[in-house]
Tab-separated table of C-alpha atoms and ligand atoms in Angstrom:
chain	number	residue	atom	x	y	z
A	6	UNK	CA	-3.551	13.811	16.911
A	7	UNK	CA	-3.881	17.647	16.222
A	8	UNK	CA	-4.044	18.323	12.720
A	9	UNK	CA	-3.673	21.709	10.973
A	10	UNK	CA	-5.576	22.084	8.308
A	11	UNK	CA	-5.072	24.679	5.152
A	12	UNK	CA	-7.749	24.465	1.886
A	13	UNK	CA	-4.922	25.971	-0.028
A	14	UNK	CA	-5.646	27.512	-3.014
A	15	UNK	CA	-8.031	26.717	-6.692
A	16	UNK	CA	-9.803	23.971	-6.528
A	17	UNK	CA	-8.355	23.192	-2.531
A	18	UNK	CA	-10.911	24.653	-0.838
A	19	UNK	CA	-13.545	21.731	-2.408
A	20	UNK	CA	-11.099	18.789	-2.561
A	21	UNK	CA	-10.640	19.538	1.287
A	22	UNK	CA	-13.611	20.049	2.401
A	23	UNK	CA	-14.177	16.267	1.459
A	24	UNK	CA	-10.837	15.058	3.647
A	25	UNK	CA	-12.364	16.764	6.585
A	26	UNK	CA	-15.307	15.273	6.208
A	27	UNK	CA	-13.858	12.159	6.019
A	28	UNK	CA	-11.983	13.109	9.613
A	29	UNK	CA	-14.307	13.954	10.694
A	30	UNK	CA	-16.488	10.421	10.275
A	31	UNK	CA	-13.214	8.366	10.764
A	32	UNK	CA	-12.732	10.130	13.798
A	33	UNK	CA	-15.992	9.200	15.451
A	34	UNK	CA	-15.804	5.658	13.806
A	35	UNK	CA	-12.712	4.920	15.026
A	36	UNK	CA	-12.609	6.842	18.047
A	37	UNK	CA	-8.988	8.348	16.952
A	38	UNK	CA	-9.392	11.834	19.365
A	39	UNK	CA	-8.453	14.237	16.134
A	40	UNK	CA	-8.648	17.973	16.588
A	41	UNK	CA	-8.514	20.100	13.035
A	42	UNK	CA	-7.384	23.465	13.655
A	43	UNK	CA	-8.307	25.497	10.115
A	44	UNK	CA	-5.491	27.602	8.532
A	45	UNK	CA	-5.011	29.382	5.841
A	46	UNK	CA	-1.998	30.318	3.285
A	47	UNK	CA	-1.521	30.984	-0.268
A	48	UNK	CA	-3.687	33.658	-1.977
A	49	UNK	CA	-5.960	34.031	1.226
A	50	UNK	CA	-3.366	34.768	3.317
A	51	UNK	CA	-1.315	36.666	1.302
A	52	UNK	CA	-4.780	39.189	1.279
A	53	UNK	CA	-5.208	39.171	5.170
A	54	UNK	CA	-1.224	38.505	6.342
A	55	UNK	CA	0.573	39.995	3.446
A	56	UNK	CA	2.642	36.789	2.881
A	57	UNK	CA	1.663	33.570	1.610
A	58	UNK	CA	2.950	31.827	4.683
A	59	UNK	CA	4.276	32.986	7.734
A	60	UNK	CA	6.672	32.413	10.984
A	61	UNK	CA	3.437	32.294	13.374
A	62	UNK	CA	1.938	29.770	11.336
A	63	UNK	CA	5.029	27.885	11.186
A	64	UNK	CA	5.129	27.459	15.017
A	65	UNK	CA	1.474	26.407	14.785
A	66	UNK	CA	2.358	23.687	12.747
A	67	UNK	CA	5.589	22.172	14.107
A	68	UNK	CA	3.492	22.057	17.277
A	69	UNK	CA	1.609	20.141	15.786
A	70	UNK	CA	0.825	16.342	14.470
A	71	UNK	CA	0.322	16.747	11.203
A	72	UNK	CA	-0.313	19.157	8.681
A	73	UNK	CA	-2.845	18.708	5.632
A	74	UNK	CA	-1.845	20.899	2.566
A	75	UNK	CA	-4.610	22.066	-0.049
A	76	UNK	CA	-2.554	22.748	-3.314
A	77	UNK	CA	-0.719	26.032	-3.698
A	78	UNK	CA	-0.873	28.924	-6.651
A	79	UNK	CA	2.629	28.520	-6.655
A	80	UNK	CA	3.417	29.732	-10.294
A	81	UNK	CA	1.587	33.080	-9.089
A	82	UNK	CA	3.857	33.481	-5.913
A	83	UNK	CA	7.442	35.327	-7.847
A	84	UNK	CA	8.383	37.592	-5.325
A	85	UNK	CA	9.511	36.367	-1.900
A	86	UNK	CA	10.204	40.157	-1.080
A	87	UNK	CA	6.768	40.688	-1.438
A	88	UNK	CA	5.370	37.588	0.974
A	89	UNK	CA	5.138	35.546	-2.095
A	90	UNK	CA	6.753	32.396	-0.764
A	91	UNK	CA	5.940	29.125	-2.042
A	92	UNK	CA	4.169	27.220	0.716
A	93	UNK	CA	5.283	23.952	-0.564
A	94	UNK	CA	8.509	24.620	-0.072
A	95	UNK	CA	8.468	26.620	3.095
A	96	UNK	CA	6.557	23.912	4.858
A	97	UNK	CA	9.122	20.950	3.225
A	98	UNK	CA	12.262	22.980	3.586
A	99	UNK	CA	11.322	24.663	7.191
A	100	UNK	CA	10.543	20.693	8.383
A	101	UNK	CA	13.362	19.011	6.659
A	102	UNK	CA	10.180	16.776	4.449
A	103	UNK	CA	12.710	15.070	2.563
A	104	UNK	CA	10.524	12.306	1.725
A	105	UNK	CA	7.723	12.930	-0.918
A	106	UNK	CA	5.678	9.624	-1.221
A	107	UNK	CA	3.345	9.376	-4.185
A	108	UNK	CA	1.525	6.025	-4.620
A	109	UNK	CA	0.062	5.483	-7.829
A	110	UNK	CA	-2.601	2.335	-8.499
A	111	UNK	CA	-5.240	1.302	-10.566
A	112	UNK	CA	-8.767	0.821	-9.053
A	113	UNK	CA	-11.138	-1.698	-10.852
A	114	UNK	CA	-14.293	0.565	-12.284
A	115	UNK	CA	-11.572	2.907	-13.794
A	116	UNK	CA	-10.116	2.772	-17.693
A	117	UNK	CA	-6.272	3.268	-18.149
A	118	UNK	CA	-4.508	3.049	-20.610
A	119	UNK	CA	-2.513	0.080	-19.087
A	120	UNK	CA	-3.125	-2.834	-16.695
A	121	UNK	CA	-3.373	-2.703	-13.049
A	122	UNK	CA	-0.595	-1.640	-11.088
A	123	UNK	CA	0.412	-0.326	-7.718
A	124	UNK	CA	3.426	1.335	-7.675
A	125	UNK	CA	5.105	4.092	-5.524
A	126	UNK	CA	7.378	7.092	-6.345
A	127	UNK	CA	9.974	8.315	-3.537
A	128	UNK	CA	10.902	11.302	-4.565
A	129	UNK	CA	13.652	13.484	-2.680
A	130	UNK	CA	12.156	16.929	-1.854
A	131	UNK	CA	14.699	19.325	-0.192
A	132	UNK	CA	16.937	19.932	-2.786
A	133	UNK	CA	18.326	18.834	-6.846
A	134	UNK	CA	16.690	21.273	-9.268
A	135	UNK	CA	14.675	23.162	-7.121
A	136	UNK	CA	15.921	26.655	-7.241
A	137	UNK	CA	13.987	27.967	-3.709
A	138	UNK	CA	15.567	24.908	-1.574
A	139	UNK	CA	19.085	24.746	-2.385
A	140	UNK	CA	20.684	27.734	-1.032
A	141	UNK	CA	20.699	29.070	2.593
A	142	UNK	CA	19.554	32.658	1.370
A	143	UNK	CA	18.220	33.523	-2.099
A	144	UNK	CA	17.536	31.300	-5.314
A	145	UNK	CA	19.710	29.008	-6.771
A	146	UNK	CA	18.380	30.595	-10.394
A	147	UNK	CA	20.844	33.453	-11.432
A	148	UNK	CA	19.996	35.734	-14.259
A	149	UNK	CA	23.944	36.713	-15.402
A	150	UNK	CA	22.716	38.963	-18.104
A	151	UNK	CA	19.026	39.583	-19.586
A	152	UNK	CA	19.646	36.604	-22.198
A	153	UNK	CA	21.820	34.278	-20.173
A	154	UNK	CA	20.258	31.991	-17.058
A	155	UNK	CA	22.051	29.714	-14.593
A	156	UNK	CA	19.596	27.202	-12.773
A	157	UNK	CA	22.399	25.303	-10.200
A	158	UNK	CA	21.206	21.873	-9.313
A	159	UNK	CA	22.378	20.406	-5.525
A	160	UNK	CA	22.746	16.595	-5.016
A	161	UNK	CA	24.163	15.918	-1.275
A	162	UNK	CA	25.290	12.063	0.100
A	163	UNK	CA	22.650	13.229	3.171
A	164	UNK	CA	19.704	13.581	1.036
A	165	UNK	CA	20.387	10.686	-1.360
A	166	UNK	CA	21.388	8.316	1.229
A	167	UNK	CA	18.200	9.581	3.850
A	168	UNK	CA	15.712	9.088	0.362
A	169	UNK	CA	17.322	6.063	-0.404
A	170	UNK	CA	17.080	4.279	2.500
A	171	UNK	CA	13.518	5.373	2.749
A	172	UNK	CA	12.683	3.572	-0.784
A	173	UNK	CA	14.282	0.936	0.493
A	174	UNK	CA	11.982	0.752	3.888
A	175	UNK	CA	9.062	1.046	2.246
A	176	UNK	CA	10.083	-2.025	-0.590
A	177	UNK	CA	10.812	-3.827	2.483
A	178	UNK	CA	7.308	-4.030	3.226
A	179	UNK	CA	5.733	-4.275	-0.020
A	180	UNK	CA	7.084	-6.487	-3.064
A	181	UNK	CA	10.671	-5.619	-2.190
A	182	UNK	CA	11.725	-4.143	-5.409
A	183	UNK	CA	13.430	-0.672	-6.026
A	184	UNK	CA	14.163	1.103	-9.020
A	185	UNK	CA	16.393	3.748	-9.517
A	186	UNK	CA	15.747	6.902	-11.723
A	187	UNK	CA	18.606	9.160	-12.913
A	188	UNK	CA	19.910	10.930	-15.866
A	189	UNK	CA	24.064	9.429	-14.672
A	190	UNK	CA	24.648	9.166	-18.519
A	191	UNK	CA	24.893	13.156	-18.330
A	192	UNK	CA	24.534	14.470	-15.598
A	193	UNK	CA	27.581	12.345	-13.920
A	194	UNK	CA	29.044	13.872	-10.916
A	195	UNK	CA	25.558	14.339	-9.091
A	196	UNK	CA	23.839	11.257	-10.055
A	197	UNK	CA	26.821	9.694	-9.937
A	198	UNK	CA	26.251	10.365	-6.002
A	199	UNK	CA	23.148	9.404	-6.103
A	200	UNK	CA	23.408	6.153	-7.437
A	201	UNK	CA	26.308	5.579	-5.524
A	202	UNK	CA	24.037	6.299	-2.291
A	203	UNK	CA	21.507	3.895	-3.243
A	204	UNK	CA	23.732	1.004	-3.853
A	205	UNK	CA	24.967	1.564	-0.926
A	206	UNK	CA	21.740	1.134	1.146
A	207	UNK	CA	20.712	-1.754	-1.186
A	208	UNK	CA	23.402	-3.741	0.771
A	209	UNK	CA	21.334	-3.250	4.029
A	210	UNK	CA	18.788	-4.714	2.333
A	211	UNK	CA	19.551	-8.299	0.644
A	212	UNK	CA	15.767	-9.299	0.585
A	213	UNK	CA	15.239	-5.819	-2.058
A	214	UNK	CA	15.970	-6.141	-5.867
A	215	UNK	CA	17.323	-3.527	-7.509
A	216	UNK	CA	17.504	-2.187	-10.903
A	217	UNK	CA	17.842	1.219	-13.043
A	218	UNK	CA	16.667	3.551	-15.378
A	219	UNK	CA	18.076	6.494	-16.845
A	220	UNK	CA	15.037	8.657	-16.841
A	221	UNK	CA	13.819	9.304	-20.060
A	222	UNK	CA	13.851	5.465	-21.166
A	223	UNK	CA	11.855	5.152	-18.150
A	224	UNK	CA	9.001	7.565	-19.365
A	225	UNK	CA	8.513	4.581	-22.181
A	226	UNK	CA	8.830	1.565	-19.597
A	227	UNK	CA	6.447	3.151	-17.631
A	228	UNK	CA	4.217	3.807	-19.859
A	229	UNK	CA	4.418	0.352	-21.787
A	230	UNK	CA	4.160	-1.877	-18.313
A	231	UNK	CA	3.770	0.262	-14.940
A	232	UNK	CA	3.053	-3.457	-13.040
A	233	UNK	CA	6.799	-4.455	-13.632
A	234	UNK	CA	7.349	-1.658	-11.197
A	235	UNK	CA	7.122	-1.604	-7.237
A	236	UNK	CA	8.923	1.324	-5.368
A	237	UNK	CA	10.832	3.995	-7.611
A	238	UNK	CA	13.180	6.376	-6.259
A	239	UNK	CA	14.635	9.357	-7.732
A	240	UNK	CA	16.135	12.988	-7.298
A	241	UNK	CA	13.602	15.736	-6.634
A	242	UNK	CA	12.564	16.890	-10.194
A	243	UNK	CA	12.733	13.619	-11.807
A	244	UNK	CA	10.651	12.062	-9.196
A	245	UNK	CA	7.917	15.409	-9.376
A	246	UNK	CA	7.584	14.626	-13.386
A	247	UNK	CA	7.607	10.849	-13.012
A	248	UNK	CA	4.723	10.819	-10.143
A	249	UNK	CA	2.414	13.138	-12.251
A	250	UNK	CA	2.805	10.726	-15.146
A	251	UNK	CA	2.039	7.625	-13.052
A	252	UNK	CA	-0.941	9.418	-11.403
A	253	UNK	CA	-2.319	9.829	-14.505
A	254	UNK	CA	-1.499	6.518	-15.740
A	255	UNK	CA	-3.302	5.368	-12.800
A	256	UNK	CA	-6.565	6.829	-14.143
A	257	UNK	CA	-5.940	10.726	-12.952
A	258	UNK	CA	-4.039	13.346	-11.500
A	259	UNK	CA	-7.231	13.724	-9.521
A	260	UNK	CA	-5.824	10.605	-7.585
A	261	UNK	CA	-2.629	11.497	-6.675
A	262	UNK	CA	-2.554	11.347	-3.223
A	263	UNK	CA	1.069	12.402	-1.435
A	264	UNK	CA	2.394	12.000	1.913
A	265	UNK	CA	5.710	14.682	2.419
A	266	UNK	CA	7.662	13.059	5.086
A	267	UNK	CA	10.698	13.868	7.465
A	268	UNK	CA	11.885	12.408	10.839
A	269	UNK	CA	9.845	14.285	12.827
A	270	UNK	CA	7.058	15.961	11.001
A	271	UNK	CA	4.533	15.075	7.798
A	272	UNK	CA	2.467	17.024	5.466
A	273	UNK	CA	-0.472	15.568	3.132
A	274	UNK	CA	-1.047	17.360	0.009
A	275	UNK	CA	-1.861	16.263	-3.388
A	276	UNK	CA	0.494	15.412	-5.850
A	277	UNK	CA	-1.323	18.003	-8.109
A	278	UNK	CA	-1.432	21.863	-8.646
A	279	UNK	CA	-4.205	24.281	-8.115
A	280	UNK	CA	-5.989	22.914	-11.529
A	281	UNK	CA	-7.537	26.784	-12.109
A	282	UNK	CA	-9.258	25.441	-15.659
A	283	UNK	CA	-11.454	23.715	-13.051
A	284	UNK	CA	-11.175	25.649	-9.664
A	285	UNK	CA	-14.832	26.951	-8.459
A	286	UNK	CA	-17.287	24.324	-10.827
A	287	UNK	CA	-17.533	21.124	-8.673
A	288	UNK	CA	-15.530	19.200	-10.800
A	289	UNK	CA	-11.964	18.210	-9.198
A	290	UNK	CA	-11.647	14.721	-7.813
A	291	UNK	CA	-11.248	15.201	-4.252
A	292	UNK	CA	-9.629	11.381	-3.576
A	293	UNK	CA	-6.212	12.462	-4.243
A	294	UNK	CA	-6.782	14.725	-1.038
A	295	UNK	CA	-8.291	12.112	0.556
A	296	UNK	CA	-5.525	9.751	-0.041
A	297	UNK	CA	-2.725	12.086	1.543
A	298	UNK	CA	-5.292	12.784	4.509
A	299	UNK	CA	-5.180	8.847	4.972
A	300	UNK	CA	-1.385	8.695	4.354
A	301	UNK	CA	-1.038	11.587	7.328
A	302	UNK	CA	-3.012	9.230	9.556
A	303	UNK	CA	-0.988	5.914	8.748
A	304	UNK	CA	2.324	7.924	9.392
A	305	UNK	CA	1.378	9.121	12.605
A	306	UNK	CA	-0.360	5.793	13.394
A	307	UNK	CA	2.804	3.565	12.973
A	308	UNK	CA	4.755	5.847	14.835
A	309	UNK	CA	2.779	5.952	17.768
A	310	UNK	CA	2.240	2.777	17.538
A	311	UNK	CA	-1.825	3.339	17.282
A	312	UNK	CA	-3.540	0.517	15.233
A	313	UNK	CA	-6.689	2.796	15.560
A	314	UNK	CA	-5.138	4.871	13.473
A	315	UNK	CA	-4.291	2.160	11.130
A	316	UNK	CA	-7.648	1.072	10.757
A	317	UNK	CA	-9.366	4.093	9.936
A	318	UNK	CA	-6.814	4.989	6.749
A	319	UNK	CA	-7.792	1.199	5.882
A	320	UNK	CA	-11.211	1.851	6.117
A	321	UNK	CA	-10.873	5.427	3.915
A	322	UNK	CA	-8.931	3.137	1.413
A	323	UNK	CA	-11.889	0.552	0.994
A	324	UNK	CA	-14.402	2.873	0.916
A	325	UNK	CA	-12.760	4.971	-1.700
A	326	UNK	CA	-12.214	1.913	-3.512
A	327	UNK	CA	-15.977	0.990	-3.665
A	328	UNK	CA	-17.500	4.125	-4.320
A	329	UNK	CA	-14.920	4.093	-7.506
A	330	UNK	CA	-16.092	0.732	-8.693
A	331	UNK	CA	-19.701	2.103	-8.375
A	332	UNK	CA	-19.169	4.370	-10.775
A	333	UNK	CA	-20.105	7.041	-7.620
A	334	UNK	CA	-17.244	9.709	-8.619
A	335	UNK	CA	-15.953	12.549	-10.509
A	336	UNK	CA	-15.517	12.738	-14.421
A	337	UNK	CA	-12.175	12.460	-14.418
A	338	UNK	CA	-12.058	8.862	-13.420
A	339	UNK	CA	-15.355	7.876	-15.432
A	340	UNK	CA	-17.776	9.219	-13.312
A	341	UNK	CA	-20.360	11.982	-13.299
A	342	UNK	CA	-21.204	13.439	-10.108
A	343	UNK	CA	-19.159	16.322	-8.671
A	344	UNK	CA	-16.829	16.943	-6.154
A	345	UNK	CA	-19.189	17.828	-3.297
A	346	UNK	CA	-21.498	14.940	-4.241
A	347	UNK	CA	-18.027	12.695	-4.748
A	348	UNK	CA	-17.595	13.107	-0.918
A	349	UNK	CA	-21.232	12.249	0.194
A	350	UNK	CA	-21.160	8.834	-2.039
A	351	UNK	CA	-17.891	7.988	0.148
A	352	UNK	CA	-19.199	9.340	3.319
A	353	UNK	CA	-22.263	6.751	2.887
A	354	UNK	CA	-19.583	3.862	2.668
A	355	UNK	CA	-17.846	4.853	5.423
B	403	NAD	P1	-2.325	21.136	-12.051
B	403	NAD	O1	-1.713	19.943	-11.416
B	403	NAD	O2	-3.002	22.099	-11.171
B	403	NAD	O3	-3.357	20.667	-13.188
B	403	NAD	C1	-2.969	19.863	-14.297
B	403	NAD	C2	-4.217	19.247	-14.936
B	403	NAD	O4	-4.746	18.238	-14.071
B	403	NAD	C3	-5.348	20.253	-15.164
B	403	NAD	O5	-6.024	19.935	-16.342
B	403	NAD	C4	-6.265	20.038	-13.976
B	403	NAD	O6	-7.616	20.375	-14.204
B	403	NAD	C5	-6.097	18.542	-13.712
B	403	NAD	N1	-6.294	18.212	-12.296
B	403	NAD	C6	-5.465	18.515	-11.277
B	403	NAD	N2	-5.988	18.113	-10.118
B	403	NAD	C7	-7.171	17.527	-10.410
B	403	NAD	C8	-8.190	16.923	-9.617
B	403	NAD	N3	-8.108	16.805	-8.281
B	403	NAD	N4	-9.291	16.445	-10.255
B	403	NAD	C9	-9.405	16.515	-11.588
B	403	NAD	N5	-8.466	17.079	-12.377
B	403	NAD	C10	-7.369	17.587	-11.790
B	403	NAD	O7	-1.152	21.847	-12.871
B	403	NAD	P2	-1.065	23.344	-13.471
B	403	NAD	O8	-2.379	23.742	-14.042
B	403	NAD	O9	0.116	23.332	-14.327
B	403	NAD	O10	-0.722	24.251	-12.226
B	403	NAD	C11	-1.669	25.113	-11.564
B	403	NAD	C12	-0.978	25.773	-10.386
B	403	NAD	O11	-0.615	24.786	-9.413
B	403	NAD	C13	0.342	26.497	-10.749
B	403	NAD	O12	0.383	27.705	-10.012
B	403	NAD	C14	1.420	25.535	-10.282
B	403	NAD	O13	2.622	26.196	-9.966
B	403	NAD	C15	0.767	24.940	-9.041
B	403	NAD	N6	1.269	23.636	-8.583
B	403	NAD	C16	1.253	23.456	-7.246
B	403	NAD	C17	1.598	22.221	-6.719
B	403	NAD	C18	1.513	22.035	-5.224
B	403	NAD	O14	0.932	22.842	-4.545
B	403	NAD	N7	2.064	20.961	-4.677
B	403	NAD	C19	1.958	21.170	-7.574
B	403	NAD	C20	1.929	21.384	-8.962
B	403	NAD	C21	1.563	22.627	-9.460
């Protein structure tokens, strides 16, 4: 598998660092044959390319495996004119990485506010509120005068039924549940669609309850009892607000591992931001990139059919797992060693 590999921006550079380092002892564990080809993008290549992202490094990655995302600056990038392009969405749009999988469980040696649970959020990523993906040229934002804004949101059949069936995949395989998240009490028409596209999936899928939630309501049932929940789908913005809050629920944001996932290509990146209150001082949790670097390798493993591959995302899993319930990990989680020595107290398990 060839990987490309971009530290991304704030605290990315030390989360990632960790993930390789964990490639790097997975790959000689488990004999996978990995190559890591280092990129950048974001602020660093903005300095030395003049644009956040660009068509050469595009190439690079669709000839590629895999791609492993550090989080972006994106709330500094405003100007596309200027090579301020938010990576994010210029790797999911450019790859069609429709799928955004964020798994979000508790691990025993961690305090939540609730009990355990394992739950994951599907969350569509190519289009719904997100101004940058939904039109062929420009921004689906329009400024109509200086005190009037229009943000247009775009809900297709394609990308409902494509997200929907892959909720319904995954519940296949775990506790064959599915909930649906929408705001169809408003916002009619387009979740109207969406719901619409799920039921009709359900059908293929007899084994898989179903039920719904209109979105805020769920903010409460999540928060009151997260186990009554197995896989949760839901348009892109809903799903983005939703998987922060069960990330945290799940002990941190500093977990939130993410796999971004289309037919032919993936991308691993955190479900978090940049986190510049923390960037530079040792302190992020670097599991949630960890997570999405294990994520990349069980994607590419079950479609290549490589249990190898399997096996070493396992083995990441379990380690993380017991250095956590040692007490071996960042503050964030209960913890007090830093990011840097976060990664050698895994590395030892591994
Ligand atoms: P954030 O997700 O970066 O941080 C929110 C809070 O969570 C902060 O207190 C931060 O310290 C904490 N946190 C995040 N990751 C952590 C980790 N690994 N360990 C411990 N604590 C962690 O959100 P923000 O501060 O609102 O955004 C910062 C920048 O990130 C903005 O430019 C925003 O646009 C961007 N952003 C990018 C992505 C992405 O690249 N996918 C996602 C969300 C936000």
């Amino acid at each position: 598998m060839k990987l490309i590999v971009i530290p991304g921006d704030g605290i990315g550079p030390e989360t990632m660092q960790v993930a390789v380092d964990v490639l790097h002892a997975v790959n000689q564990k488990f004999d996978l044959g990995l190559i890591m080809e280092h990129e950048i993008a974001g602020h660093d290549s903005l300095q030395q390319r003049g644009a956040t992202v660009t068509p050469e490094l595009l190439a690079k990655v669709r000839a590629a495996d895999g791609l492993l995302l550090g989080p972006m600056a994106t709330y500094d990038f405003k100007d596309e004119a200027k090579g301020e392009i938010n990576p994010s969405k210029f790797f999911r749009k450019s790859l069609d990485l429709f799928a955004n999988i964020r798994p979000a469980r508790t691990y025993p040696g961690v305090e939540t506010l609730t009990g355990p649970f394992d739950l994951v959020v599907v969350r569509e990523n190519t289009e719904g509120f997100y101004a940058d993906r939904n039109v062929e040229s420009g921004n689906s934002e329009i400024l109509v005068t200086p005190d009037v804004a229009i943000s247009l949101r775009r809900i297709t059949r394609h990308c409902c039924e494509r997200i929907a069936r892959s909720a319904f995949e995954l519940a296949a395989i775990r506790r064959q549940h599915v909930t649906l998240v929408h705001k169809a009490n408003v916002l009619r028409v387009t979740d109207g669609i969406f719901l619409d596209e799920c039921h009709k999936v359900a059908k293929e899928f007899p084994q898989v309850t179903v039920d719904d939630f209109i979105v805020d309501a769920m903010m409460a049932h999540v928060v009151r009892d997260p186990a009554r929940f197995d896989v949760i789908v839901s348009t892109n913005m809903f799903g983005d607000i939703l998987s922060d809050l069960t990330a945290e629920l799940s002990g941190s944001l500093g977990l939130g591992g993410s796999l971004n996932a289309g037919a032919e290509h993936a991308m691993g990146q955190a479900a978090h931001g940049s986190a510049p209150d923390i960037a530079g001082q040792n302190k992020a949790n670097p599991f949630s990139q960890v997570i999405s670097a294990a994520m990349l390798l069980t994607w590419h493993g079950q479609r290549r059919a490589l249990p190898a591959y399997l096996a070493a995302a396992k083995a990441i899993e379990q380690a993380m797992e017991a250095t956590i319930a040692a007490g071996e990990c960042t503050r964030d989680v209960g913890g007090s060693l830093g990011t840097r020595e976060t990664g050698v107290a895994l590395l030892k398990r591994l």
